[in-house]
Amino acid sequence: MTTLENVAKLAGVSTATVSRTLNTPEQVESTTRAKVTDAIAKTGYKRNEMARTLASQSSRTIGLLTDTFSSSYFSPILEITTKILHQHGYFTLVEAMGSTPSTTSSETQNRAWHSLTSRQVESVILLSGLINDDLLRRMFSEFPSSVIIGQTIKGAEDRCVSFDHYKGGQLAAEHLLKKGHRQIAMIKGSSYREDSVERAQGFKDELAANNIKLDADAIFEGDYTVDSGRAATKKILKKRDNFTAIFSHNDDMAAGAISELHIAGVDIPNKMSIIGFDNSAIAQAVHPQLTSISQPIKAMGHSAAILALNLSKSQRNKNEFEQPQLRFSPEIIERHSVKQLNTVAEQ
Amino acid sequence: MTTLENVAKLAGVSTATVSRTLNTPEQVESTTRAKVTDAIAKTGYKRNEMARTLASQSSRTIGLLTDTFSSSYFSPILEITTKILHQHGYFTLVEAMGSTPSTTSSETQNRAWHSLTSRQVESVILLSGLINDDLLRRMFSEFPSSVIIGQTIKGAEDRCVSFDHYKGGQLAAEHLLKKGHRQIAMIKGSSYREDSVERAQGFKDELAANNIKLDADAIFEGDYTVDSGRAATKKILKKRDNFTAIFSHNDDMAAGAISELHIAGVDIPNKMSIIGFDNSAIAQAVHPQLTSISQPIKAMGHSAAILALNLSKSQRNKNEFEQPQLRFSPEIIERHSVKQLNTVAEQ
DNA sequence: ATGAAAGCGCTAACAC
DNA sequence: GTGTTAGCGCTTTCAT
């Protein structure tokens, strides 16, 4: 392991000079800079980021904390955030906390959090989803440079990147209504998730505004997996035979629904329409391709990264970033899973 | 920021003692241990892993280097490796290098590598895929404690976790043959990927062993995306009308194929059978559910993690792990996308 | 069983 | 523009 000191000796300068040519090259004369650069090349020197962190009291790293690595949000968020952070000389550290409060030991959660903070992250990006998760909120409050994607926390709105789930639900209802659907079933997500209750509420309210009531027996619960969508659909088919459309709270469950409908011989969209949520990769892979409410994940990740950078210690840098967009709106991506029903005056 | 020294003062002991009660509690008397534990609780002390790394000359962290974070392998591998590494007090650091040699600047690649090594990772798990990637191989050779998932490198077989892609190709062919198929198209992956060429070779060889030739005009190329599967399938349908089956080099492309066949009104599996590769999540989400060659990703990740741990510096630990399985075999997961053709004596 | 002290590799005043 | 030096927070001999 070559150290700064080795390089310094070889170049015939002090360690400070080597450090300078590495960090602020403009402060060192070009001739000495050349000597140093040479020595670095010869020795194959690589700086030790750990020592650097300790000495400079700044780690130039930002944590990304998710519920589970298999979440469909995780990869795109990780991709965009690392890209941006790298552009600014920052590293990313990832940890997972477990998908639900109950499923995960608080030990796991604490370990994840500790793993991040003990490594001196300057900010952490919380990938939310869990509601009632006191821990998450506590982390958010206790770590003043953390930002959160997915919910808005009172009194700290400027650290929250959020999405209008309520409006997303409305949009889904509006679309189905416009297409003439009146008998609609909903496959919702866990009641633990705030986003899911908001989606449900927006959907219900929009229907209600059009004098349509979403009956309790038209609501089915899933856990965001393909299989749970399949199971819910089985129940839907058993329950009543006059539904013409299904609103699913995510695309995976919608895919399960589609699969189950195929098996039951129900034609999509002619006998049953379906609309998903998230516009994730799977929406384009199923047949018919799924109409879905899109959440601009990448853009939200982008905002979060900028926010995190702004809040970082090392960000004593003169050039601050412009304040990024914090609130994002849904958009409907029409594909081929919703049918225009023949005009019928009333349900 | 409370430091070890603060804790030591409050407890009325030396920093060494605090350090010991943290790392080797059995070496400190229970009464003093209690004092220290108290002080730690009172101050809310969290150890600084960076300083610890520097002082102990071991980072207890292992790098995971992938081509892209959106790879379908990445999440499951990350999930299993972090789980195992955590169990042994290790952290995981992730980086992405870019998906193909051409698509990515060598700067990006070097940055990724540097990000890992400069942070003193004790081992790195390379998630392979790229062939001809000198850089990857160079990293592997230059970093004696690195391990690789996905290919076997001569002279370092004990650091390689690999999968028998050739046999996978054979298995696919054997299955199709057994089901009576003779006119078969193949959607292969990039020729840059060794795994893909092996899959193709195994497939061809098995067909040849049964006196069936896979003509050049029955081979179509994709890039592992759903869309490329769709595009390839368009070509297949245009090319000839007597294919009865398609072998796709991954499930995403197979999903694209299924989608395109649906659009073209080709019944699956009655008019066209299809078999995928990887047995990834999407295989269960499409309709009909996809028969696929499974790659035991989780098990492979497990092996890699154990291997990495064994090669780590800090692993001066007395208790070594048993040598994990290094070579994995394919398995066919039958679902509903391949039809048993009515017995026809000859093609 | 515990303490003193010397670093780990680097940065950042502060001098020159 | 460059060198000297004092740490950053911890671990780890080496004494006691």
PDB file of N, CA and C (backbone and C1' of nucleotides) in Angstrom, chain B residues 3-4 19 23 45 48 52 55, chain D residues 8-15:
ATOM      1  N   THR B   3     -17.116  11.161  21.176  1.00  0.00           N
ATOM      2  CA  THR B   3     -16.016  10.289  20.770  1.00  0.00           C
ATOM      3  C   THR B   3     -15.701   9.292  21.872  1.00  0.00           C
ATOM      4  N   LEU B   4     -14.863   8.370  21.518  1.00  0.00           N
ATOM      5  CA  LEU B   4     -14.427   7.368  22.476  1.00  0.00           C
ATOM      6  C   LEU B   4     -13.875   8.033  23.727  1.00  0.00           C
ATOM      7  N   SER B  19     -12.589   0.886  24.185  1.00  0.00           N
ATOM      8  CA  SER B  19     -12.400   0.160  22.938  1.00  0.00           C
ATOM      9  C   SER B  19     -12.549  -1.338  23.171  1.00  0.00           C
ATOM     10  N   ASN B  23     -15.126  -4.101  21.585  1.00  0.00           N
ATOM     11  CA  ASN B  23     -14.680  -5.132  20.643  1.00  0.00           C
ATOM     12  C   ASN B  23     -14.462  -6.511  21.242  1.00  0.00           C
ATOM     13  N   TYR B  45     -23.194   7.491  22.367  1.00  0.00           N
ATOM     14  CA  TYR B  45     -22.000   7.308  21.533  1.00  0.00           C
ATOM     15  C   TYR B  45     -22.210   6.304  20.404  1.00  0.00           C
ATOM     16  N   ASN B  48     -17.077   5.533  15.263  1.00  0.00           N
ATOM     17  CA  ASN B  48     -16.738   6.077  13.960  1.00  0.00           C
ATOM     18  C   ASN B  48     -16.011   5.009  13.144  1.00  0.00           C
ATOM     19  N   ARG B  52     -12.023   3.715  12.856  1.00  0.00           N
ATOM     20  CA  ARG B  52     -11.776   2.312  13.184  1.00  0.00           C
ATOM     21  C   ARG B  52     -11.048   1.614  12.043  1.00  0.00           C
ATOM     22  N   ALA B  55      -7.394   2.845  11.948  1.00  0.00           N
ATOM     23  CA  ALA B  55      -6.561   2.342  13.032  1.00  0.00           C
ATOM     24  C   ALA B  55      -6.330   0.838  12.937  1.00  0.00           C
TER      25      ALA B  55
ATOM     26  P    DC D   8      -8.360  16.371  17.442  1.00  0.00           P
ATOM     27  O5'  DC D   8      -9.073  15.569  16.265  1.00  0.00           O
ATOM     28  C5'  DC D   8      -9.717  16.220  15.171  1.00  0.00           C
ATOM     29  C4'  DC D   8     -10.142  15.155  14.182  1.00  0.00           C
ATOM     30  C3'  DC D   8     -10.632  13.884  14.856  1.00  0.00           C
ATOM     31  O3'  DC D   8     -12.059  13.914  14.864  1.00  0.00           O
ATOM     32  C1'  DC D   8      -9.078  13.420  13.038  1.00  0.00           C
ATOM     33  P    DG D   9     -12.840  13.712  16.248  1.00  0.00           P
ATOM     34  O5'  DG D   9     -12.842  12.135  16.423  1.00  0.00           O
ATOM     35  C5'  DG D   9     -13.458  11.330  15.426  1.00  0.00           C
ATOM     36  C4'  DG D   9     -13.056   9.893  15.645  1.00  0.00           C
ATOM     37  C3'  DG D   9     -13.311   9.375  17.059  1.00  0.00           C
ATOM     38  O3'  DG D   9     -13.986   8.138  16.945  1.00  0.00           O
ATOM     39  C1'  DG D   9     -11.088   8.942  16.408  1.00  0.00           C
ATOM     40  P    DC D  10     -14.321   7.240  18.213  1.00  0.00           P
ATOM     41  O5'  DC D  10     -13.236   6.098  18.091  1.00  0.00           O
ATOM     42  C5'  DC D  10     -13.411   5.112  17.109  1.00  0.00           C
ATOM     43  C4'  DC D  10     -12.088   4.510  16.717  1.00  0.00           C
ATOM     44  C3'  DC D  10     -11.601   3.387  17.621  1.00  0.00           C
ATOM     45  O3'  DC D  10     -12.067   2.161  17.096  1.00  0.00           O
ATOM     46  C1'  DC D  10      -9.829   4.846  16.902  1.00  0.00           C
ATOM     47  P    DT D  11     -11.897   0.825  17.951  1.00  0.00           P
ATOM     48  O5'  DT D  11     -10.371   0.433  17.660  1.00  0.00           O
ATOM     49  C5'  DT D  11     -10.008   0.053  16.344  1.00  0.00           C
ATOM     50  C4'  DT D  11      -8.539  -0.284  16.298  1.00  0.00           C
ATOM     51  C3'  DT D  11      -8.136  -1.529  17.094  1.00  0.00           C
ATOM     52  O3'  DT D  11      -7.201  -2.220  16.279  1.00  0.00           O
ATOM     53  C1'  DT D  11      -6.840   0.291  17.805  1.00  0.00           C
ATOM     54  P    DT D  12      -6.873  -3.741  16.510  1.00  0.00           P
ATOM     55  O5'  DT D  12      -5.404  -3.679  17.127  1.00  0.00           O
ATOM     56  C5'  DT D  12      -4.438  -2.855  16.506  1.00  0.00           C
ATOM     57  C4'  DT D  12      -3.232  -2.734  17.398  1.00  0.00           C
ATOM     58  C3'  DT D  12      -2.995  -3.952  18.311  1.00  0.00           C
ATOM     59  O3'  DT D  12      -1.614  -4.243  18.270  1.00  0.00           O
ATOM     60  C1'  DT D  12      -3.040  -1.995  19.603  1.00  0.00           C
ATOM     61  P    DT D  13      -1.103  -5.737  18.263  1.00  0.00           P
ATOM     62  O5'  DT D  13      -0.734  -5.975  19.777  1.00  0.00           O
ATOM     63  C5'  DT D  13       0.598  -6.299  20.125  1.00  0.00           C
ATOM     64  C4'  DT D  13       1.516  -5.075  20.061  1.00  0.00           C
ATOM     65  C3'  DT D  13       2.597  -5.177  21.130  1.00  0.00           C
ATOM     66  O3'  DT D  13       3.883  -4.916  20.586  1.00  0.00           O
ATOM     67  C1'  DT D  13       1.331  -3.172  21.423  1.00  0.00           C
ATOM     68  P    DC D  14       5.199  -5.494  21.255  1.00  0.00           P
ATOM     69  O5'  DC D  14       5.261  -4.648  22.605  1.00  0.00           O
ATOM     70  C5'  DC D  14       5.416  -3.230  22.544  1.00  0.00           C
ATOM     71  C4'  DC D  14       5.287  -2.644  23.943  1.00  0.00           C
ATOM     72  C3'  DC D  14       5.887  -3.550  25.038  1.00  0.00           C
ATOM     73  O3'  DC D  14       6.769  -2.759  25.816  1.00  0.00           O
ATOM     74  C1'  DC D  14       3.687  -2.862  25.622  1.00  0.00           C
ATOM     75  P    DA D  15       7.926  -3.513  26.703  1.00  0.00           P
ATOM     76  O5'  DA D  15       7.730  -2.787  28.103  1.00  0.00           O
ATOM     77  C5'  DA D  15       6.574  -3.059  28.819  1.00  0.00           C
ATOM     78  C4'  DA D  15       6.111  -1.840  29.566  1.00  0.00           C
ATOM     79  C3'  DA D  15       6.205  -2.026  31.079  1.00  0.00           C
ATOM     80  O3'  DA D  15       6.404  -0.806  31.737  1.00  0.00           O
ATOM     81  C1'  DA D  15       3.924  -2.088  30.363  1.00  0.00           C
TER      82       DA D  15
END
